[in-house]
Each structure stands twice: as C-alpha cells, then as structure tokens.
Amino acid sequence: MTIKQPAEALWRSLHLPTEVLAHLRLSDKPDPIVDSSFKIGTAAQTAIGLAGLAGAHFHQLQTGVEQTVTVDARHAALEFKSEAYYAIEGASDEPFPLFESLAGLYQTKDNSYVRIHTNFPHHKQGILDILRCEPTRESIAQALLRWNAVDFETAAAERKMVATALRSFDQWDTHPQGHALASTPPVSLLKVADAPKRSIRPSRNGRPLALDGIRVLDLTRVLAGPVCGRTLAAHGADVLWVTSPKLPALPNLDGDTSRGKRTTQLDLDDPADRRTLAALIKDADVFLQAYRPGGLAGKGFGVDEVAQMRPGIVYASLTAYGWDGPWKDRRGFDSLVQTATGFNVAEGEAFAAYGGTSAAPKALPMQALDHAAGYMLAFGIQAALCKTITEGGTWEVRVSLAAVGHWIRSLGRLEPQVAFGEGRPLPPRSMRDPEVATLTTRVEEAGTLHNAGMERRAIRAVRHAAVLSATPVREGEAPFRLDAHAPAWLLRD
C-alpha cells in the first residue's frame, strides 16, 4: 500500500476529480508514529489531509487558484489528541483529567469487562442507579461483579445510558451490528433533493480563506463533531456552535474545540428557540448535527425538514453505530466504541506479545475514532459543498464512529516489536515540553458581551496540522464559554 493510497481511495469514493490528489503531500513514513499496533499515523495524516484538500478544492472551484496541502504525520497524531495539549495562559500547568473519575473499564461476573462513560452528570447518575451503588470506583467494581458484561450493556442501553461490553474483533464481526456495518464506508454522501447550482459570489477581499463566506450551524457535543466544526472554522467558515442550556459545560474539552467558532445556546424544546434555529437555517450553508438517528426529526430538524427550509444546504450527521442494524439508535462515545468493536482487546494482545506478559485490554493512545470521524465529517462536508457548485442539489453527509473504526482496521497492523519498540509515545501533557511547544500556538479569548472591559485571556493549543499553501488556516479566537454570542450570523463580505 502506498502512502497516499488510503486518501486516494476515499477521495475517489466521493467521486471527486482525481487530478486534485496531486496537490496532497503526506509524510513518507507515517508509522509507527506513536506506540500503537494500529497505523495511527496513516489514519491521522489521511483524515486531516483530506479535510484540507477538500477545502482547497472548494476554494479552487471559486477562484481558479491551485495550492498544495501538506500534513506531517507526527503533528497530525498530536492533533488527534489536541484536547490533552491546551492550557489557559497563567493557569496551572497541572494536566486536567480527560475523563470523569468513575469512567473506565471494570471486570464483570463472567470474567469479561464493561466500560462506562460518566463525563456527563446524568450519564453518571444513570449508571449508579442501575448498579444501586455508591459513587466510588470500589463500589462500582463490586456491583459489576454481580453482572454479566452483555447483560449490563443491554440494561444500560435500555435506560439510554452509555456502557459497552468488551469484545474482540472476531466477536464484533459476528455481532449483528458488526454485520450491518461491514461494508459501510467511513464517510458517505447522499443527494437528498434537487437544488440549483451554488452561485459564486464576488468577494472584495479575494477569498484569503478556503471557506470564506460559508455559514455553519454546529449542533454537536463532546469531540468528533466539534473537531469538525473547528476545522471548518479554521478554513474560514462562520461557525455558530449551538448547544443546549440543559447540558453542562465540559470546559476541559470545550475550550479546545471552540477555537475559531462563535457559541450560543438554544433549547430545542422551547418553541421560540426552535423558531430562532429555523431562521438561522434559512441563511446557513451547512447543518452539522450529532443527535442519534431521528433525534432531530422529532423536533422538526431532520434532514428532510432542513432540506425544505434551505434548498442546497449540506446536512451532516454523526452517530456512534451508523444508520442500520439493531444498535443504530444507541448512544456512544469513542472509548465505548473502541471497547465494543474489538480495539481494546487487539491492542492489549499486541502489547502483551511485545512485553511477554499476559494480555489485558488496552485503549488506543488517543481518541482516534473521534478525531478521525471529525476530519472525515469536514472532508465530506467540503466535498458536498464542491458538488453544490458543480452539480447543485441538497446533500447529506454521513459518518459513524464504528465505521471509522472499521476503516482504521482496514489500514493494517504493525508487528508488536515495531509498534511498541519503535513507536514513540506521545509527549508529556505539559506545554513546556519541547515538542508540544513547537506544535502549539497562542489563541486569544474572543471579545463578547460577557467580557467587555475585562482583560482577555489566552490559551495555547495545538495548531492545525494541515498546511495550505495559498489559504493558510485561521487559528481564530476562543470564546471560553458556550453562551458567548447571540444566535445570529456575521455579515458576509
């Protein structure tokens, strides 16, 4: 397999012009870029490179300007864990936890394991209610020894909580949901309605950014979807991140993934806020959402409804387990999907083979499914925007964490001695680390009504790994809160 073959296959799968691929520059030896038996370097530089290349192609269709897109695999691998490498200037350099203290892997009665996710308070309480135990790791561990793994997974799903049983690749491949996803690509485009071709508007500023003038509604939460929105903002889009006031902030994640965006909050159970969102949709170019399948349709914002409100829009959807099969409505996060689909078992077995020890489940060194899915979404959205110029139409982009995981599997594995003997671990979570310092940049706090007249803060964060030669990415500002702006669009140039 050549270095660019994975990128070429995905580019062609979306029926984009193959001559554009000549402008993509990737690292010659992307693996082992980190200490993993999976080809994380290939996955990271491919996903990030395709997102950059699609943005460059959209810009070329409007201006005629060709440019190269260059991605360094090690930089891309760090950007795949960007939430771990950012800090508020002047604050403690002590690393903050990426997971709530009760989250993680627990042994079960049948000598297996389940992984629980407790970052949101209602998910944490839901797990505790099922187990009828105290909010301590010790109490949870004792309670789960009374459950079989799949029984607990099923009970959690029935209560709309998030937990998964540990499975091997073989067990996942024979599972009904594994069957349903077997031939699903990591990103797909569907033309859902006819619409006129996008007109190319004149620009007084010469379009210095690839997505200059594009408006994006980002209705996602946590990591994959917000990474997509952050990427589109870096390419010049006006990204309005819309979250629910009913969900708590996750400042350890939100600070990084809000970069370049504006943020506002709407309660979609409130008729007035639904009307506000409908008004925003009429002037939007992209609608990005990560509700479970059908979740927004019940509120009047499914793909068919949004397509009627705004013909020619790109409607992008992210789910955990796809659109078909018995798990299509299940909630999930990267760590849970890794556990359910075989990654933890496979990585643990490889690490044991390297060290000559007994196998134990082992997670990937970063939330690779989340980050890859975020860039696949950005790739698909920008590919669809290109098609609105060349073909017209209203388009849906579909990405699921499980299908992205299947794609990472398809890239192949490294021998354990190579993976863990030659693979370089990610640097310490310190902004003083020389490698981290080299790959991070300073991002200032956005000016809002909430900080008028106050001294603005700044963060240091991993700068974008995709380098576009003619339209360099915009690092932007960080709003520092989820309700920093009014629900309104900026004026276009």
GROMACS .gro file of C-alpha atoms in nm:
model
  493
    1MET     CA    1   0.000   0.000   0.000
    2THR     CA    2   0.143   0.339  -0.098
    3ILE     CA    3   0.143   0.633   0.142
    4LYS     CA    4  -0.138   0.814  -0.042
    5GLN     CA    5  -0.346   0.508  -0.131
    6PRO     CA    6  -0.593   0.540   0.161
    7ALA     CA    7  -0.651   0.908   0.076
    8GLU     CA    8  -0.686   0.832  -0.292
    9ALA     CA    9  -0.944   0.559  -0.226
   10LEU     CA   10  -1.161   0.784  -0.009
   11TRP     CA   11  -1.132   1.080  -0.248
   12ARG     CA   12  -1.243   0.863  -0.539
   13SER     CA   13  -1.527   0.711  -0.334
   14LEU     CA   14  -1.688   1.058  -0.322
   15HIS     CA   15  -1.642   1.098  -0.699
   16LEU     CA   16  -1.414   1.397  -0.676
   17PRO     CA   17  -1.170   1.486  -0.958
   18THR     CA   18  -0.861   1.266  -0.923
   19GLU     CA   19  -0.619   1.525  -1.060
   20VAL     CA   20  -0.659   1.723  -0.735
   21LEU     CA   21  -0.484   1.442  -0.544
   22ALA     CA   22  -0.152   1.551  -0.694
   23HIS     CA   23  -0.162   1.851  -0.458
   24LEU     CA   24  -0.160   1.640  -0.140
   25ARG     CA   25   0.174   1.599   0.042
   26LEU     CA   26   0.195   1.341   0.323
   27SER     CA   27   0.480   1.205   0.537
   28ASP     CA   28   0.677   0.927   0.369
   29LYS     CA   29   0.697   0.709   0.684
   30PRO     CA   30   0.386   0.774   0.890
   31ASP     CA   31   0.408   0.459   1.105
   32PRO     CA   32   0.490   0.381   1.375
   33ILE     CA   33   0.434   0.747   1.462
   34VAL     CA   34   0.309   0.658   1.812
   35ASP     CA   35   0.323   0.346   2.031
   36SER     CA   36   0.026   0.157   1.887
   37SER     CA   37  -0.018  -0.158   1.681
   38PHE     CA   38  -0.260   0.035   1.459
   39LYS     CA   39  -0.148   0.269   1.183
   40ILE     CA   40  -0.244   0.585   1.366
   41GLY     CA   41  -0.002   0.800   1.164
   42THR     CA   42  -0.159   0.690   0.838
   43ALA     CA   43  -0.510   0.744   0.974
   44ALA     CA   44  -0.430   1.089   1.115
   45GLN     CA   45  -0.246   1.234   0.816
   46THR     CA   46  -0.501   1.087   0.574
   47ALA     CA   47  -0.810   1.222   0.753
   48ILE     CA   48  -0.658   1.565   0.820
   49GLY     CA   49  -0.509   1.581   0.469
   50LEU     CA   50  -0.841   1.501   0.301
   51ALA     CA   51  -1.020   1.770   0.502
   52GLY     CA   52  -0.758   2.022   0.392
   53LEU     CA   53  -0.760   1.906   0.031
   54ALA     CA   54  -1.140   1.928   0.003
   55GLY     CA   55  -1.127   2.283   0.137
   56ALA     CA   56  -0.855   2.373  -0.113
   57HIS     CA   57  -1.062   2.224  -0.396
   58PHE     CA   58  -1.370   2.424  -0.293
   59HIS     CA   59  -1.156   2.739  -0.299
   60GLN     CA   60  -1.016   2.643  -0.642
   61LEU     CA   61  -1.365   2.599  -0.788
   62GLN     CA   62  -1.444   2.957  -0.687
   63THR     CA   63  -1.114   3.130  -0.767
   64GLY     CA   64  -0.916   2.906  -1.003
   65VAL     CA   65  -0.625   2.910  -0.755
   66GLU     CA   66  -0.443   2.578  -0.711
   67GLN     CA   67  -0.246   2.502  -0.395
   68THR     CA   68  -0.070   2.222  -0.213
   69VAL     CA   69  -0.186   2.070   0.115
   70THR     CA   70   0.090   1.933   0.338
   71VAL     CA   71   0.049   1.724   0.654
   72ASP     CA   72   0.321   1.594   0.886
   73ALA     CA   73   0.219   1.262   1.044
   74ARG     CA   74   0.361   1.331   1.391
   75HIS     CA   75   0.193   1.672   1.404
   76ALA     CA   76  -0.130   1.505   1.289
   77ALA     CA   77  -0.100   1.245   1.566
   78LEU     CA   78  -0.073   1.518   1.829
   79GLU     CA   79  -0.370   1.698   1.675
   80PHE     CA   80  -0.557   1.368   1.719
   81LYS     CA   81  -0.517   1.433   2.093
   82SER     CA   82  -0.548   1.812   2.088
   83GLU     CA   83  -0.777   1.812   2.392
   84ALA     CA   84  -0.477   1.698   2.602
   85TYR     CA   85  -0.241   1.969   2.477
   86TYR     CA   86  -0.401   2.300   2.553
   87ALA     CA   87  -0.382   2.526   2.855
   88ILE     CA   88  -0.502   2.867   2.968
   89GLU     CA   89  -0.208   3.103   2.996
   90GLY     CA   90  -0.131   3.188   3.356
   91ALA     CA   91  -0.319   2.886   3.490
   92SER     CA   92  -0.165   2.576   3.645
   93ASP     CA   93   0.033   2.352   3.412
   94GLU     CA   94  -0.101   2.051   3.602
   95PRO     CA   95  -0.278   1.821   3.348
   96PHE     CA   96  -0.655   1.814   3.390
   97PRO     CA   97  -0.838   1.479   3.374
   98LEU     CA   98  -0.980   1.386   3.034
   99PHE     CA   99  -1.236   1.151   3.188
  100GLU     CA  100  -1.456   1.175   3.496
  101SER     CA  101  -1.305   0.978   3.783
  102LEU     CA  102  -1.558   0.690   3.773
  103ALA     CA  103  -1.527   0.627   3.397
  104GLY     CA  104  -1.332   0.330   3.273
  105LEU     CA  105  -1.312  -0.045   3.239
  106TYR     CA  106  -1.450  -0.279   3.506
  107GLN     CA  107  -1.444  -0.657   3.537
  108THR     CA  108  -1.774  -0.848   3.533
  109LYS     CA  109  -1.908  -1.174   3.677
  110ASP     CA  110  -1.845  -1.370   3.355
  111ASN     CA  111  -1.471  -1.285   3.358
  112SER     CA  112  -1.521  -1.016   3.097
  113TYR     CA  113  -1.530  -0.635   3.117
  114VAL     CA  114  -1.757  -0.337   3.058
  115ARG     CA  115  -1.655   0.023   3.001
  116ILE     CA  116  -1.872   0.301   3.142
  117HIS     CA  117  -1.872   0.668   3.040
  118THR     CA  118  -1.961   0.918   3.310
  119ASN     CA  119  -1.842   1.259   3.186
  120PHE     CA  120  -2.197   1.396   3.181
  121PRO     CA  121  -2.365   1.402   3.524
  122HIS     CA  122  -2.688   1.241   3.400
  123HIS     CA  123  -2.491   0.951   3.248
  124LYS     CA  124  -2.301   0.906   3.572
  125GLN     CA  125  -2.619   0.903   3.780
  126GLY     CA  126  -2.789   0.667   3.537
  127ILE     CA  127  -2.510   0.409   3.577
  128LEU     CA  128  -2.522   0.442   3.955
  129ASP     CA  129  -2.900   0.397   3.952
  130ILE     CA  130  -2.869   0.072   3.756
  131LEU     CA  131  -2.598  -0.063   3.986
  132ARG     CA  132  -2.759   0.073   4.306
  133CYS     CA  133  -2.418   0.155   4.446
  134GLU     CA  134  -2.215   0.442   4.586
  135PRO     CA  135  -2.029   0.686   4.357
  136THR     CA  136  -1.686   0.530   4.411
  137ARG     CA  137  -1.474   0.310   4.187
  138GLU     CA  138  -1.462   0.043   4.456
  139SER     CA  139  -1.840   0.033   4.493
  140ILE     CA  140  -1.892   0.021   4.115
  141ALA     CA  141  -1.633  -0.257   4.081
  142GLN     CA  142  -1.809  -0.468   4.344
  143ALA     CA  143  -2.152  -0.406   4.190
  144LEU     CA  144  -2.040  -0.501   3.838
  145LEU     CA  145  -1.907  -0.836   3.963
  146ARG     CA  146  -2.276  -0.928   4.003
  147TRP     CA  147  -2.344  -0.865   3.632
  148ASN     CA  148  -2.253  -1.041   3.310
  149ALA     CA  149  -2.098  -0.795   3.065
  150VAL     CA  150  -2.358  -0.812   2.787
  151ASP     CA  151  -2.645  -0.808   3.037
  152PHE     CA  152  -2.519  -0.482   3.185
  153GLU     CA  153  -2.457  -0.335   2.840
  154THR     CA  154  -2.817  -0.419   2.747
  155ALA     CA  155  -2.959  -0.277   3.070
  156ALA     CA  156  -2.766   0.046   3.019
  157ALA     CA  157  -2.886   0.081   2.660
  158GLU     CA  158  -3.248   0.023   2.764
  159ARG     CA  159  -3.216   0.318   3.003
  160LYS     CA  160  -3.042   0.530   2.735
  161MET     CA  161  -2.715   0.521   2.929
  162VAL     CA  162  -2.369   0.466   2.783
  163ALA     CA  163  -2.175   0.147   2.859
  164THR     CA  164  -2.041  -0.133   2.640
  165ALA     CA  165  -1.915  -0.488   2.688
  166LEU     CA  166  -1.562  -0.576   2.585
  167ARG     CA  167  -1.541  -0.767   2.257
  168SER     CA  168  -1.270  -0.897   2.027
  169PHE     CA  169  -1.265  -0.822   1.656
  170ASP     CA  170  -1.399  -1.172   1.587
  171GLN     CA  171  -1.684  -1.123   1.833
  172TRP     CA  172  -1.772  -0.785   1.684
  173ASP     CA  173  -1.755  -0.912   1.326
  174THR     CA  174  -2.012  -1.182   1.405
  175HIS     CA  175  -2.234  -0.945   1.605
  176PRO     CA  176  -2.549  -0.826   1.420
  177GLN     CA  177  -2.429  -0.464   1.436
  178GLY     CA  178  -2.088  -0.565   1.306
  179HIS     CA  179  -2.264  -0.735   1.015
  180ALA     CA  180  -2.472  -0.425   0.949
  181LEU     CA  181  -2.160  -0.206   0.926
  182ALA     CA  182  -1.936  -0.449   0.739
  183SER     CA  183  -1.949  -0.264   0.407
  184THR     CA  184  -2.017   0.088   0.538
  185PRO     CA  185  -1.754   0.346   0.433
  186PRO     CA  186  -1.618   0.593   0.690
  187VAL     CA  187  -1.783   0.882   0.506
  188SER     CA  188  -2.063   0.885   0.251
  189LEU     CA  189  -2.255   1.148   0.054
  190LEU     CA  190  -2.623   1.122  -0.036
  191LYS     CA  191  -2.805   1.363  -0.266
  192VAL     CA  192  -3.136   1.410  -0.086
  193ALA     CA  193  -3.304   1.674  -0.305
  194ASP     CA  194  -3.259   1.883  -0.616
  195ALA     CA  195  -3.147   2.244  -0.587
  196PRO     CA  196  -2.989   2.497  -0.823
  197LYS     CA  197  -2.612   2.511  -0.852
  198ARG     CA  198  -2.441   2.734  -0.599
  199SER     CA  199  -2.362   3.073  -0.747
  200ILE     CA  200  -2.012   3.202  -0.692
  201ARG     CA  201  -2.039   3.538  -0.520
  202PRO     CA  202  -1.778   3.805  -0.587
  203SER     CA  203  -1.551   3.881  -0.292
  204ARG     CA  204  -1.387   4.214  -0.219
  205ASN     CA  205  -1.113   4.052  -0.009
  206GLY     CA  206  -1.007   3.793  -0.270
  207ARG     CA  207  -1.111   3.495  -0.054
  208PRO     CA  208  -0.797   3.456   0.163
  209LEU     CA  209  -0.955   3.153   0.332
  210ALA     CA  210  -1.086   2.836   0.169
  211LEU     CA  211  -1.438   2.859   0.318
  212ASP     CA  212  -1.474   3.237   0.311
  213GLY     CA  213  -1.846   3.325   0.327
  214ILE     CA  214  -1.967   2.977   0.431
  215ARG     CA  215  -2.204   2.961   0.729
  216VAL     CA  216  -2.211   2.650   0.950
  217LEU     CA  217  -2.456   2.556   1.225
  218ASP     CA  218  -2.274   2.315   1.458
  219LEU     CA  219  -2.520   2.120   1.677
  220THR     CA  220  -2.270   1.869   1.815
  221ARG     CA  221  -2.118   1.796   2.153
  222VAL     CA  222  -1.801   1.649   2.306
  223LEU     CA  223  -1.532   1.567   2.046
  224ALA     CA  224  -1.584   1.437   1.690
  225GLY     CA  225  -1.848   1.688   1.579
  226PRO     CA  226  -1.682   1.987   1.749
  227VAL     CA  227  -1.348   1.889   1.587
  228CYS     CA  228  -1.524   1.906   1.252
  229GLY     CA  229  -1.668   2.249   1.327
  230ARG     CA  230  -1.328   2.371   1.449
  231THR     CA  231  -1.173   2.255   1.122
  232LEU     CA  232  -1.432   2.433   0.909
  233ALA     CA  233  -1.377   2.750   1.115
  234ALA     CA  234  -1.003   2.722   1.057
  235HIS     CA  235  -1.071   2.721   0.683
  236GLY     CA  236  -1.267   3.044   0.714
  237ALA     CA  237  -1.630   2.943   0.777
  238ASP     CA  238  -1.853   3.137   1.015
  239VAL     CA  239  -1.926   2.850   1.257
  240LEU     CA  240  -2.201   2.905   1.512
  241TRP     CA  241  -2.179   2.633   1.778
  242VAL     CA  242  -2.529   2.577   1.915
  243THR     CA  243  -2.557   2.378   2.239
  244SER     CA  244  -2.836   2.309   2.484
  245PRO     CA  245  -2.852   2.508   2.809
  246LYS     CA  246  -2.977   2.184   2.970
  247LEU     CA  247  -2.640   2.011   2.925
  248PRO     CA  248  -2.344   2.109   3.144
  249ALA     CA  249  -2.030   2.263   3.001
  250LEU     CA  250  -1.724   2.042   2.968
  251PRO     CA  251  -1.453   2.309   2.998
  252ASN     CA  252  -1.167   2.061   2.966
  253LEU     CA  253  -1.291   1.981   2.614
  254ASP     CA  254  -1.492   2.287   2.515
  255GLY     CA  255  -1.200   2.530   2.534
  256ASP     CA  256  -1.005   2.344   2.268
  257THR     CA  257  -1.291   2.254   2.035
  258SER     CA  258  -1.450   2.601   2.041
  259ARG     CA  259  -1.148   2.764   1.876
  260GLY     CA  260  -1.245   2.980   1.581
  261LYS     CA  261  -1.619   2.946   1.648
  262ARG     CA  262  -1.888   3.162   1.797
  263THR     CA  263  -2.105   2.997   2.058
  264THR     CA  264  -2.472   3.029   2.152
  265GLN     CA  265  -2.734   2.822   2.333
  266LEU     CA  266  -3.084   2.723   2.225
  267ASP     CA  267  -3.332   2.495   2.397
  268LEU     CA  268  -3.497   2.298   2.117
  269ASP     CA  269  -3.782   2.203   2.349
  270ASP     CA  270  -3.875   2.574   2.354
  271PRO     CA  271  -4.091   2.687   2.058
  272ALA     CA  272  -3.926   3.031   2.048
  273ASP     CA  273  -3.579   2.879   2.031
  274ARG     CA  274  -3.692   2.638   1.759
  275ARG     CA  275  -3.811   2.937   1.558
  276THR     CA  276  -3.472   3.102   1.609
  277LEU     CA  277  -3.293   2.793   1.479
  278ALA     CA  278  -3.527   2.773   1.178
  279ALA     CA  279  -3.445   3.135   1.093
  280LEU     CA  280  -3.071   3.061   1.115
  281ILE     CA  281  -3.110   2.759   0.886
  282LYS     CA  282  -3.256   2.972   0.606
  283ASP     CA  283  -2.922   3.154   0.572
  284ALA     CA  284  -2.692   2.858   0.651
  285ASP     CA  285  -2.478   2.658   0.411
  286VAL     CA  286  -2.407   2.363   0.644
  287PHE     CA  287  -2.610   2.199   0.920
  288LEU     CA  288  -2.388   1.972   1.133
  289GLN     CA  289  -2.551   1.754   1.398
  290ALA     CA  290  -2.466   1.456   1.620
  291TYR     CA  291  -2.804   1.357   1.761
  292ARG     CA  292  -2.889   0.989   1.744
  293PRO     CA  293  -3.066   0.887   1.419
  294GLY     CA  294  -3.407   1.050   1.409
  295GLY     CA  295  -3.340   1.257   1.722
  296LEU     CA  296  -3.374   1.593   1.549
  297ALA     CA  297  -3.657   1.487   1.318
  298GLY     CA  298  -3.886   1.475   1.622
  299LYS     CA  299  -3.806   1.842   1.684
  300GLY     CA  300  -3.865   1.941   1.321
  301PHE     CA  301  -3.500   1.949   1.211
  302GLY     CA  302  -3.441   1.617   1.039
  303VAL     CA  303  -3.269   1.608   0.702
  304ASP     CA  304  -3.595   1.627   0.505
  305GLU     CA  305  -3.728   1.922   0.704
  306VAL     CA  306  -3.400   2.116   0.684
  307ALA     CA  307  -3.374   2.044   0.311
  308GLN     CA  308  -3.715   2.205   0.263
  309MET     CA  309  -3.623   2.508   0.474
  310ARG     CA  310  -3.297   2.566   0.288
  311PRO     CA  311  -3.262   2.400  -0.055
  312GLY     CA  312  -2.896   2.345  -0.140
  313ILE     CA  313  -2.782   2.303   0.221
  314VAL     CA  314  -2.532   2.037   0.328
  315TYR     CA  315  -2.675   1.834   0.619
  316ALA     CA  316  -2.401   1.640   0.802
  317SER     CA  317  -2.479   1.369   1.056
  318LEU     CA  318  -2.260   1.184   1.306
  319THR     CA  319  -2.367   0.876   1.500
  320ALA     CA  320  -2.192   0.614   1.710
  321TYR     CA  321  -2.306   0.298   1.528
  322GLY     CA  322  -2.449   0.403   1.193
  323TRP     CA  323  -2.795   0.410   1.035
  324ASP     CA  324  -2.875   0.038   1.013
  325GLY     CA  325  -2.872  -0.260   1.245
  326PRO     CA  326  -3.002  -0.320   1.599
  327TRP     CA  327  -2.764  -0.064   1.755
  328LYS     CA  328  -2.840   0.225   1.521
  329ASP     CA  329  -3.020   0.419   1.797
  330ARG     CA  330  -2.760   0.353   2.067
  331ARG     CA  331  -2.563   0.636   2.217
  332GLY     CA  332  -2.187   0.604   2.227
  333PHE     CA  333  -1.851   0.773   2.264
  334ASP     CA  334  -1.510   0.689   2.121
  335SER     CA  335  -1.387   0.497   2.425
  336LEU     CA  336  -1.704   0.286   2.427
  337VAL     CA  337  -1.694   0.215   2.054
  338GLN     CA  338  -1.327   0.111   2.082
  339THR     CA  339  -1.428  -0.134   2.355
  340ALA     CA  340  -1.734  -0.273   2.179
  341THR     CA  341  -1.574  -0.322   1.838
  342GLY     CA  342  -1.251  -0.501   1.936
  343PHE     CA  343  -0.980  -0.236   1.955
  344ASN     CA  344  -0.911  -0.273   2.329
  345VAL     CA  345  -0.866  -0.649   2.301
  346ALA     CA  346  -0.646  -0.627   1.990
  347GLU     CA  347  -0.421  -0.352   2.128
  348GLY     CA  348  -0.389  -0.537   2.459
  349GLU     CA  349  -0.290  -0.860   2.288
  350ALA     CA  350  -0.028  -0.681   2.077
  351PHE     CA  351   0.119  -0.505   2.380
  352ALA     CA  352   0.132  -0.834   2.571
  353ALA     CA  353   0.312  -1.001   2.279
  354TYR     CA  354   0.568  -0.720   2.285
  355GLY     CA  355   0.628  -0.735   2.660
  356GLY     CA  356   0.589  -1.111   2.708
  357THR     CA  357   0.310  -1.061   2.960
  358SER     CA  358  -0.049  -1.180   2.989
  359ALA     CA  359  -0.295  -0.984   2.778
  360ALA     CA  360  -0.511  -0.712   2.932
  361PRO     CA  361  -0.745  -0.472   2.750
  362LYS     CA  362  -0.563  -0.160   2.631
  363ALA     CA  363  -0.706   0.158   2.480
  364LEU     CA  364  -0.552   0.338   2.186
  365PRO     CA  365  -0.318   0.623   2.288
  366MET     CA  366  -0.580   0.881   2.184
  367GLN     CA  367  -0.947   0.906   2.092
  368ALA     CA  368  -0.856   0.819   1.735
  369LEU     CA  369  -1.209   0.728   1.626
  370ASP     CA  370  -1.345   1.063   1.744
  371HIS     CA  371  -1.076   1.271   1.577
  372ALA     CA  372  -1.074   1.071   1.255
  373ALA     CA  373  -1.453   1.099   1.241
  374GLY     CA  374  -1.432   1.476   1.290
  375TYR     CA  375  -1.198   1.519   0.995
  376MET     CA  376  -1.400   1.273   0.785
  377LEU     CA  377  -1.704   1.492   0.851
  378ALA     CA  378  -1.509   1.802   0.746
  379PHE     CA  379  -1.389   1.619   0.435
  380GLY     CA  380  -1.741   1.507   0.345
  381ILE     CA  381  -1.897   1.848   0.411
  382GLN     CA  382  -1.647   2.030   0.191
  383ALA     CA  383  -1.679   1.763  -0.079
  384ALA     CA  384  -2.055   1.819  -0.072
  385LEU     CA  385  -2.004   2.196  -0.093
  386CYS     CA  386  -1.796   2.134  -0.405
  387LYS     CA  387  -2.085   1.936  -0.552
  388THR     CA  388  -2.325   2.221  -0.484
  389ILE     CA  389  -2.110   2.420  -0.729
  390THR     CA  390  -2.057   2.151  -0.993
  391GLU     CA  391  -2.390   1.966  -0.972
  392GLY     CA  392  -2.627   2.156  -0.747
  393GLY     CA  393  -2.852   1.969  -0.506
  394THR     CA  394  -2.905   1.928  -0.134
  395TRP     CA  395  -2.663   1.679   0.024
  396GLU     CA  396  -2.639   1.466   0.335
  397VAL     CA  397  -2.302   1.360   0.477
  398ARG     CA  398  -2.296   1.051   0.699
  399VAL     CA  399  -2.017   0.944   0.935
  400SER     CA  400  -2.026   0.697   1.225
  401LEU     CA  401  -1.760   0.622   1.484
  402ALA     CA  402  -1.793   0.248   1.428
  403ALA     CA  403  -1.748   0.274   1.050
  404VAL     CA  404  -1.444   0.499   1.101
  405GLY     CA  405  -1.305   0.233   1.334
  406HIS     CA  406  -1.357  -0.029   1.065
  407TRP     CA  407  -1.164   0.194   0.823
  408ILE     CA  408  -0.873   0.227   1.068
  409ARG     CA  409  -0.868  -0.153   1.095
  410SER     CA  410  -0.855  -0.179   0.717
  411LEU     CA  411  -0.527   0.017   0.710
  412GLY     CA  412  -0.349  -0.286   0.860
  413ARG     CA  413  -0.146  -0.351   1.174
  414LEU     CA  414   0.215  -0.324   1.284
  415GLU     CA  415   0.413  -0.607   1.439
  416PRO     CA  416   0.424  -0.567   1.819
  417GLN     CA  417   0.802  -0.521   1.828
  418VAL     CA  418   0.775  -0.242   1.572
  419ALA     CA  419   0.466  -0.084   1.726
  420PHE     CA  420   0.585  -0.066   2.085
  421GLY     CA  421   0.961  -0.097   2.035
  422GLU     CA  422   0.998   0.173   1.769
  423GLY     CA  423   0.681   0.376   1.811
  424ARG     CA  424   0.746   0.698   2.003
  425PRO     CA  425   0.498   0.768   2.283
  426LEU     CA  426   0.308   1.095   2.272
  427PRO     CA  427   0.487   1.371   2.467
  428PRO     CA  428   0.401   1.451   2.830
  429ARG     CA  429   0.095   1.667   2.881
  430SER     CA  430   0.295   1.980   2.953
  431MET     CA  431   0.303   2.296   2.748
  432ARG     CA  432   0.671   2.322   2.850
  433ASP     CA  433   0.761   2.002   2.667
  434PRO     CA  434   0.982   2.098   2.367
  435GLU     CA  435   0.778   1.902   2.114
  436VAL     CA  436   0.449   2.036   2.246
  437ALA     CA  437   0.585   2.391   2.247
  438THR     CA  438   0.690   2.355   1.884
  439LEU     CA  439   0.347   2.240   1.766
  440THR     CA  440   0.125   2.476   1.966
  441THR     CA  441   0.014   2.833   1.906
  442ARG     CA  442  -0.137   3.117   2.108
  443VAL     CA  443  -0.512   3.178   2.072
  444GLU     CA  444  -0.674   3.482   2.232
  445GLU     CA  445  -1.013   3.494   2.401
  446ALA     CA  446  -1.290   3.626   2.180
  447GLY     CA  447  -1.446   3.957   2.271
  448THR     CA  448  -1.807   3.914   2.385
  449LEU     CA  449  -2.070   4.094   2.594
  450HIS     CA  450  -1.958   3.879   2.886
  451ASN     CA  451  -1.601   4.011   2.895
  452ALA     CA  452  -1.644   4.371   2.778
  453GLY     CA  453  -1.395   4.594   2.958
  454MET     CA  454  -1.215   4.295   3.108
  455GLU     CA  455  -0.864   4.172   3.033
  456ARG     CA  456  -0.887   3.892   2.783
  457ARG     CA  457  -0.727   3.560   2.849
  458ALA     CA  458  -0.544   3.338   2.601
  459ILE     CA  459  -0.479   2.968   2.555
  460ARG     CA  460  -0.203   2.768   2.395
  461ALA     CA  461  -0.330   2.487   2.174
  462VAL     CA  462  -0.209   2.253   1.901
  463ARG     CA  463  -0.206   2.443   1.576
  464HIS     CA  464  -0.371   2.289   1.273
  465ALA     CA  465  -0.162   2.019   1.106
  466ALA     CA  466  -0.291   2.080   0.752
  467VAL     CA  467  -0.079   2.347   0.582
  468LEU     CA  468  -0.248   2.506   0.279
  469SER     CA  469  -0.002   2.695   0.062
  470ALA     CA  470  -0.240   2.963  -0.070
  471THR     CA  471  -0.507   2.988   0.202
  472PRO     CA  472  -0.335   2.926   0.538
  473VAL     CA  473  -0.571   2.820   0.813
  474ARG     CA  474  -0.703   3.075   1.062
  475GLU     CA  475  -0.632   2.990   1.424
  476GLY     CA  476  -0.903   3.237   1.528
  477GLU     CA  477  -1.013   3.318   1.882
  478ALA     CA  478  -1.161   3.107   2.161
  479PRO     CA  479  -1.494   3.209   2.320
  480PHE     CA  480  -1.416   3.032   2.652
  481ARG     CA  481  -1.788   2.968   2.716
  482LEU     CA  482  -2.083   2.809   2.535
  483ASP     CA  483  -2.312   3.113   2.551
  484ALA     CA  484  -2.070   3.382   2.435
  485HIS     CA  485  -2.267   3.516   2.138
  486ALA     CA  486  -2.615   3.597   2.013
  487PRO     CA  487  -2.783   3.345   1.778
  488ALA     CA  488  -2.714   3.546   1.464
  489TRP     CA  489  -2.488   3.533   1.159
  490LEU     CA  490  -2.198   3.763   1.091
  491LEU     CA  491  -2.235   3.989   0.789
  492ARG     CA  492  -2.084   3.838   0.477
  493ASP     CA  493  -1.812   4.023   0.282
   0.00000   0.00000   0.00000
